Amino acid sequence: MTATKTTTTGSAGDFEGRLALVTGAASGIGAATAEGFAAGGAHVVLLDLDADRLADRVAVLGEDRATAVPLDVTDTEAVAEAIASAADRHGSIHHVVNCAVSFLAAGVDATAEQWQRALGVNVAASAMLTAAASRRMPPGSTVVNVSSISAHAAQPARWTYNATKAAILALTRGQALDLAPAGIRVNAVSPGWIWTPEVEKAAGGDRARWEPVWGRYHMLERLGEPSEVADAILYLSGPRSTFITGTELMVDGGYSAMGPEGLGDTAKFAGSDMH
Ligand SMILES: NC(=O)c1ccc[n+]([C@@H]2O[C@H](COP(=O)([O-])OP(=O)(O)OC[C@H]3O[C@@H](n4cnc5c(N)ncnc54)[C@H](O)[C@@H]3O)[C@@H](O)[C@H]2O)c1
């Protein structure tokens, strides 16, 4: 098992004087991303449903570095207001990261209402937020959308979630094309299993029991940390990725590259004639 990294690097000064807007910023990958932007010098506007946890995040980051805006990302009026007030206060919006998510996972029994909610939060709200923000983003700005290994692999009874995550990749390519003339780069990251509250819930809080099981879905034989996804998001948002747009970066410990043989016991015999 490889070493786990738990803090977000946020290269010092990379985001000095910039404004980043992060949805789903009260928890998990969004919270780690907001932390990284703030560490890199940005002011971060944190959008999330969870007002209490947002307030906690602002207390940690400091009011000079972070502003909390409790809202539902499907509320287009509230989103438009948040964008206008952030852009008016700071001049421009430089970075958008769409992390807010409905984890609603249903398969053959999914209702029309469930489909609407999953598509509404994960695809339409994210698309509309980026569209609205793009009008206030100068050349050199970036958008990062969060997809998943679930966009690529079939998983039991997860039609809704997986379809929305695949749609995010198509959306990313379309946004990259249409926003390129404005100098805005748009990319996606696709995490493997990351230890966030949703995974913690599935594990009943027992990481020691479940990490050896779920870790084996990944070549690195462990779960990822929110900060490891945040670092990829910060890379795609920052000054070292200026010729990268319209693409997807897997942050999945090798999950998607693994074949049906899994970790394969034969690997232990590398160099022998066993294949
Ligand atoms: N955790 C994983 O293993 C994993 C794996 C692959 C992809 N992802 C993706 O990473 C992203 C972040 O996931 P996470 O695990 O950090 O989640 P999380 O549950 O820790 O955080 C998600 C946040 O989104 C907020 N949110 C949900 N619906 C919202 C809405 N309608 N409006 C505003 N905020 C809303 C929640 O309140 C929560 O704070 C998601 O897009 C998810 O699909 C996560």
Coordinates of C-alpha atoms and ligand atoms in Angstrom, one line a residue:
M1 CA 0.0 0.0 0.0
T2 CA 1.3 3.4 -0.9
A3 CA 1.5 6.4 1.4
T4 CA -1.5 8.6 1.8
K5 CA -1.4 12.3 1.5
T6 CA -3.8 14.2 3.7
T7 CA -3.2 18.0 3.1
T8 CA -3.8 20.1 0.1
T9 CA -0.7 21.7 -1.3
G10 CA -2.2 24.8 -3.1
S11 CA 1.1 26.1 -4.4
A12 CA 1.9 29.3 -2.6
G13 CA 1.0 32.4 -4.7
D14 CA -0.6 30.5 -7.6
F15 CA -3.9 32.0 -7.0
E16 CA -2.9 35.4 -5.4
G17 CA -5.6 38.1 -6.1
R18 CA -7.9 35.5 -7.8
L19 CA -11.5 34.6 -7.0
A20 CA -12.6 31.0 -6.9
L21 CA -16.1 29.8 -6.7
V22 CA -16.5 26.2 -5.4
T23 CA -19.8 24.4 -5.1
G24 CA -20.2 21.6 -2.6
A25 CA -17.6 23.4 -0.6
A26 CA -18.9 22.4 2.8
S27 CA -17.6 18.9 2.7
G28 CA -15.2 16.4 1.1
I29 CA -13.5 17.2 -2.2
G30 CA -15.1 20.7 -2.4
A31 CA -13.9 21.6 1.1
A32 CA -10.3 20.4 0.3
T33 CA -10.4 22.4 -3.0
A34 CA -11.5 25.6 -1.2
E35 CA -8.7 25.1 1.3
G36 CA -6.1 24.7 -1.5
F37 CA -7.3 27.8 -3.4
A38 CA -7.2 29.8 -0.1
A39 CA -3.7 28.4 0.6
G40 CA -2.6 29.6 -2.9
G41 CA -3.8 33.1 -2.2
A42 CA -7.3 33.2 -3.6
H43 CA -10.5 34.4 -2.1
V44 CA -13.0 31.5 -2.2
V45 CA -16.8 31.8 -2.4
L46 CA -18.1 28.6 -0.9
L47 CA -21.5 27.4 -2.2
D48 CA -23.4 24.6 -0.5
L49 CA -26.8 23.5 0.9
D50 CA -25.3 23.0 4.4
A51 CA -25.1 26.5 6.0
D52 CA -23.6 25.2 9.3
R53 CA -20.7 23.3 7.8
L54 CA -20.1 26.3 5.4
A55 CA -19.8 28.6 8.5
D56 CA -17.3 26.1 10.0
R57 CA -15.2 26.2 6.8
V58 CA -15.1 30.0 6.7
A59 CA -14.1 30.0 10.4
V60 CA -11.2 27.7 9.5
L61 CA -10.1 29.6 6.3
G62 CA -10.7 33.1 7.7
E63 CA -13.1 35.7 6.5
D64 CA -10.4 37.5 4.4
R65 CA -10.0 34.3 2.4
A66 CA -13.5 32.8 2.3
T67 CA -17.2 33.8 1.9
A68 CA -20.0 31.4 2.6
V69 CA -23.1 31.4 0.4
P70 CA -25.7 28.8 1.5
L71 CA -27.9 27.8 -1.4
D72 CA -29.2 25.0 -3.5
V73 CA -27.3 24.9 -6.8
T74 CA -30.6 24.2 -8.7
D75 CA -31.9 27.5 -7.5
T76 CA -30.9 29.5 -10.6
E77 CA -31.9 32.9 -9.1
A78 CA -29.9 32.4 -5.9
V79 CA -26.9 31.2 -8.0
A80 CA -27.2 34.3 -10.3
E81 CA -27.2 36.5 -7.3
A82 CA -24.2 34.8 -5.7
I83 CA -22.3 35.1 -9.0
A84 CA -23.2 38.8 -9.4
S85 CA -22.3 39.7 -5.9
A86 CA -19.0 37.8 -6.0
A87 CA -18.0 39.4 -9.3
D88 CA -19.1 42.9 -8.2
R89 CA -17.1 42.6 -5.0
H90 CA -13.9 41.2 -6.4
G91 CA -14.0 42.5 -10.0
S92 CA -14.1 39.1 -11.8
I93 CA -14.5 35.4 -11.2
H94 CA -11.4 33.4 -12.2
H95 CA -12.1 29.8 -11.2
V96 CA -15.2 27.7 -11.0
V97 CA -15.2 24.2 -9.5
N98 CA -18.4 22.1 -9.6
C99 CA -18.3 19.6 -6.8
A100 CA -22.0 19.7 -5.5
V101 CA -23.6 16.4 -6.1
S102 CA -26.7 14.3 -5.7
F103 CA -25.4 10.8 -4.8
L104 CA -28.9 9.5 -5.6
A105 CA -28.2 6.1 -7.0
A106 CA -31.2 4.2 -8.5
G107 CA -31.4 1.6 -11.3
V108 CA -34.3 -0.1 -12.9
D109 CA -36.8 1.4 -10.4
A110 CA -35.6 5.0 -10.7
T111 CA -38.6 7.3 -10.8
A112 CA -39.0 10.4 -13.0
E113 CA -38.6 12.5 -10.0
Q114 CA -35.3 10.8 -9.1
W115 CA -34.0 11.2 -12.6
Q116 CA -34.9 14.9 -12.6
R117 CA -33.2 15.4 -9.3
A118 CA -30.0 13.6 -10.3
L119 CA -29.8 15.3 -13.7
G120 CA -30.9 18.6 -12.2
V121 CA -28.2 18.8 -9.5
N122 CA -25.3 17.0 -11.2
V123 CA -25.7 18.2 -14.8
A124 CA -28.1 21.1 -15.4
A125 CA -27.2 23.1 -12.3
S126 CA -23.5 22.8 -12.9
A127 CA -23.9 23.7 -16.6
M128 CA -26.0 26.7 -15.8
L129 CA -23.7 27.9 -13.0
T130 CA -20.7 27.7 -15.4
A131 CA -22.6 29.5 -18.1
A132 CA -23.6 32.4 -15.8
A133 CA -20.2 32.7 -14.3
S134 CA -18.4 32.5 -17.7
R135 CA -19.9 36.0 -18.5
R136 CA -17.9 37.4 -15.6
M137 CA -14.6 35.4 -16.2
P138 CA -11.7 37.1 -18.0
P139 CA -9.2 35.2 -20.2
G140 CA -7.0 32.9 -18.2
S141 CA -9.9 31.7 -16.1
T142 CA -10.8 28.0 -15.6
V143 CA -13.6 25.6 -14.8
V144 CA -13.2 22.2 -13.4
N145 CA -16.1 19.7 -13.3
V146 CA -16.0 16.6 -11.0
S147 CA -17.0 13.4 -12.8
S148 CA -16.1 9.9 -11.5
I149 CA -14.9 6.5 -12.4
S150 CA -18.6 5.8 -12.4
A151 CA -18.8 7.5 -15.8
H152 CA -16.8 4.6 -17.2
A153 CA -17.6 1.5 -15.2
A154 CA -20.9 -0.3 -14.8
Q155 CA -21.9 -0.5 -11.1
P156 CA -25.0 -2.3 -9.7
A157 CA -28.2 -0.2 -9.5
R158 CA -26.6 3.1 -10.2
W159 CA -28.2 4.2 -13.5
T160 CA -28.9 7.7 -12.3
Y161 CA -25.6 8.6 -10.7
N162 CA -23.5 7.0 -13.4
A163 CA -25.4 8.6 -16.3
T164 CA -25.0 12.0 -14.8
K165 CA -21.3 11.5 -14.3
A166 CA -20.9 10.5 -17.9
A167 CA -22.9 13.5 -19.0
I168 CA -20.5 15.7 -17.1
L169 CA -17.7 14.6 -19.4
A170 CA -19.7 15.5 -22.6
L171 CA -20.6 18.8 -21.0
T172 CA -16.9 19.5 -20.2
R173 CA -15.9 19.0 -23.8
G174 CA -18.7 21.2 -25.1
Q175 CA -17.9 23.9 -22.5
A176 CA -14.2 23.8 -23.4
L177 CA -15.0 24.3 -27.1
D178 CA -17.5 27.1 -26.6
L179 CA -15.5 29.0 -23.9
A180 CA -12.1 28.6 -25.5
P181 CA -12.5 31.9 -27.6
A182 CA -13.1 33.7 -24.2
G183 CA -9.8 32.2 -22.9
I184 CA -11.5 30.0 -20.4
R185 CA -10.2 26.4 -20.0
V186 CA -12.6 23.7 -18.9
N187 CA -11.5 20.3 -17.7
A188 CA -12.8 17.4 -15.6
V189 CA -11.4 15.2 -12.9
S190 CA -12.6 11.6 -12.3
P191 CA -11.9 10.3 -8.8
G192 CA -11.9 6.7 -7.7
W193 CA -13.2 5.9 -4.2
I194 CA -12.3 8.8 -1.9
W195 CA -12.7 8.8 1.9
T196 CA -15.5 11.4 2.2
P197 CA -18.7 11.4 4.3
E198 CA -20.6 9.4 1.6
V199 CA -18.0 6.6 1.6
E200 CA -17.7 6.8 5.4
K201 CA -21.5 6.3 5.6
A202 CA -21.3 3.2 3.3
A203 CA -18.5 1.9 5.6
G204 CA -20.6 2.5 8.7
G205 CA -17.6 4.6 9.9
D206 CA -15.4 1.6 9.9
R207 CA -12.5 2.5 7.6
A208 CA -10.2 -0.2 9.0
R209 CA -12.6 -2.9 8.0
W210 CA -13.6 -1.6 4.5
E211 CA -10.4 0.0 3.2
P212 CA -8.7 -3.4 2.5
V213 CA -11.8 -4.5 0.6
W214 CA -12.6 -1.3 -1.4
G215 CA -8.9 -0.4 -1.7
R216 CA -8.4 -3.5 -3.9
Y217 CA -10.5 -1.9 -6.6
H218 CA -7.5 0.4 -7.1
M219 CA -3.9 -0.5 -8.2
L220 CA -2.6 1.5 -5.2
E221 CA -4.7 -0.7 -2.9
R222 CA -6.2 2.1 -0.9
L223 CA -8.8 4.8 -0.9
G224 CA -8.0 8.3 -2.0
E225 CA -8.1 11.4 0.2
P226 CA -10.1 14.6 -0.7
S227 CA -6.8 16.5 -0.8
E228 CA -5.5 14.3 -3.5
V229 CA -8.4 15.1 -5.8
A230 CA -8.2 18.8 -4.7
D231 CA -4.5 18.9 -5.8
A232 CA -5.5 17.7 -9.3
I233 CA -8.3 20.3 -9.5
L234 CA -5.8 23.0 -8.4
Y235 CA -3.3 21.8 -11.1
L236 CA -6.0 22.1 -13.8
S237 CA -7.0 25.5 -12.4
G238 CA -3.5 26.9 -12.1
P239 CA -0.6 28.3 -14.1
R240 CA 1.0 24.9 -14.9
S241 CA -1.8 23.5 -17.1
T242 CA -2.3 26.4 -19.5
F243 CA -2.4 24.2 -22.7
I244 CA -4.9 21.7 -21.2
T245 CA -8.6 22.0 -21.9
G246 CA -11.5 19.7 -22.7
T247 CA -9.9 16.7 -21.0
E248 CA -10.4 14.4 -18.1
L249 CA -7.8 13.6 -15.5
M250 CA -8.3 10.3 -13.7
V251 CA -7.5 10.6 -10.0
D252 CA -8.3 7.1 -9.2
G253 CA -5.3 5.2 -8.0
G254 CA -5.3 3.1 -11.1
Y255 CA -9.0 1.9 -10.8
S256 CA -9.9 2.6 -14.4
A257 CA -6.7 1.2 -15.9
M258 CA -7.2 -2.2 -14.2
G259 CA -8.4 -5.2 -16.2
P260 CA -10.7 -8.0 -15.2
E261 CA -7.8 -9.9 -13.5
G262 CA -7.8 -7.2 -10.8
L263 CA -4.6 -6.9 -8.9
G264 CA -3.8 -10.4 -10.1
D265 CA -1.9 -12.9 -7.9
T266 CA 0.3 -13.7 -10.9
A267 CA 1.8 -10.2 -10.6
K268 CA 3.6 -11.6 -7.6
F269 CA 5.5 -13.8 -10.1
A270 CA 6.6 -11.0 -12.4
G271 CA 9.6 -12.2 -14.3
S272 CA 8.6 -15.9 -14.3
D273 CA 6.9 -17.5 -17.2
M274 CA 3.4 -17.4 -15.5
H275 CA 1.1 -15.0 -17.4
Ligands
LIG1 N1 -16.3 10.5 -2.6 C1 -16.0 9.7 -3.6 O1 -15.6 8.5 -3.5 C2 -16.2 10.2 -5.0 C3 -15.8 9.4 -6.1 C4 -15.9 9.9 -7.4 C5 -16.5 11.2 -7.6 N2 -16.9 11.9 -6.6 C6 -17.4 13.2 -6.9 O2 -16.8 14.3 -6.1 C7 -17.6 15.3 -5.9 C8 -17.6 15.7 -4.4 O3 -18.0 14.5 -3.7 P1 -17.7 14.3 -2.2 O4 -17.5 12.9 -2.0 O5 -16.6 15.3 -1.8 O6 -19.1 14.7 -1.5 P2 -19.5 15.3 -0.1 O7 -20.8 14.6 0.2 O8 -18.4 15.3 0.9 O9 -19.8 16.8 -0.5 C9 -20.8 17.2 -1.4 C10 -21.4 18.5 -0.9 O10 -22.4 18.9 -1.9 C11 -23.4 19.6 -1.2 N3 -24.6 19.5 -2.0 C12 -25.4 18.5 -2.4 N4 -26.4 18.8 -3.1 C13 -26.3 20.2 -3.2 C14 -27.2 21.2 -3.9 N5 -28.3 20.8 -4.5 N6 -26.8 22.5 -3.8 C15 -25.7 22.8 -3.1 N7 -24.8 21.9 -2.5 C16 -25.2 20.6 -2.5 C17 -23.6 18.8 0.1 O11 -24.2 19.5 1.1 C18 -22.1 18.4 0.4 O12 -21.5 19.4 1.3 C19 -19.0 14.9 -6.4 O13 -19.2 15.4 -7.7 C20 -18.9 13.4 -6.5 O14 -19.7 12.8 -7.5 C21 -16.7 11.5 -5.3

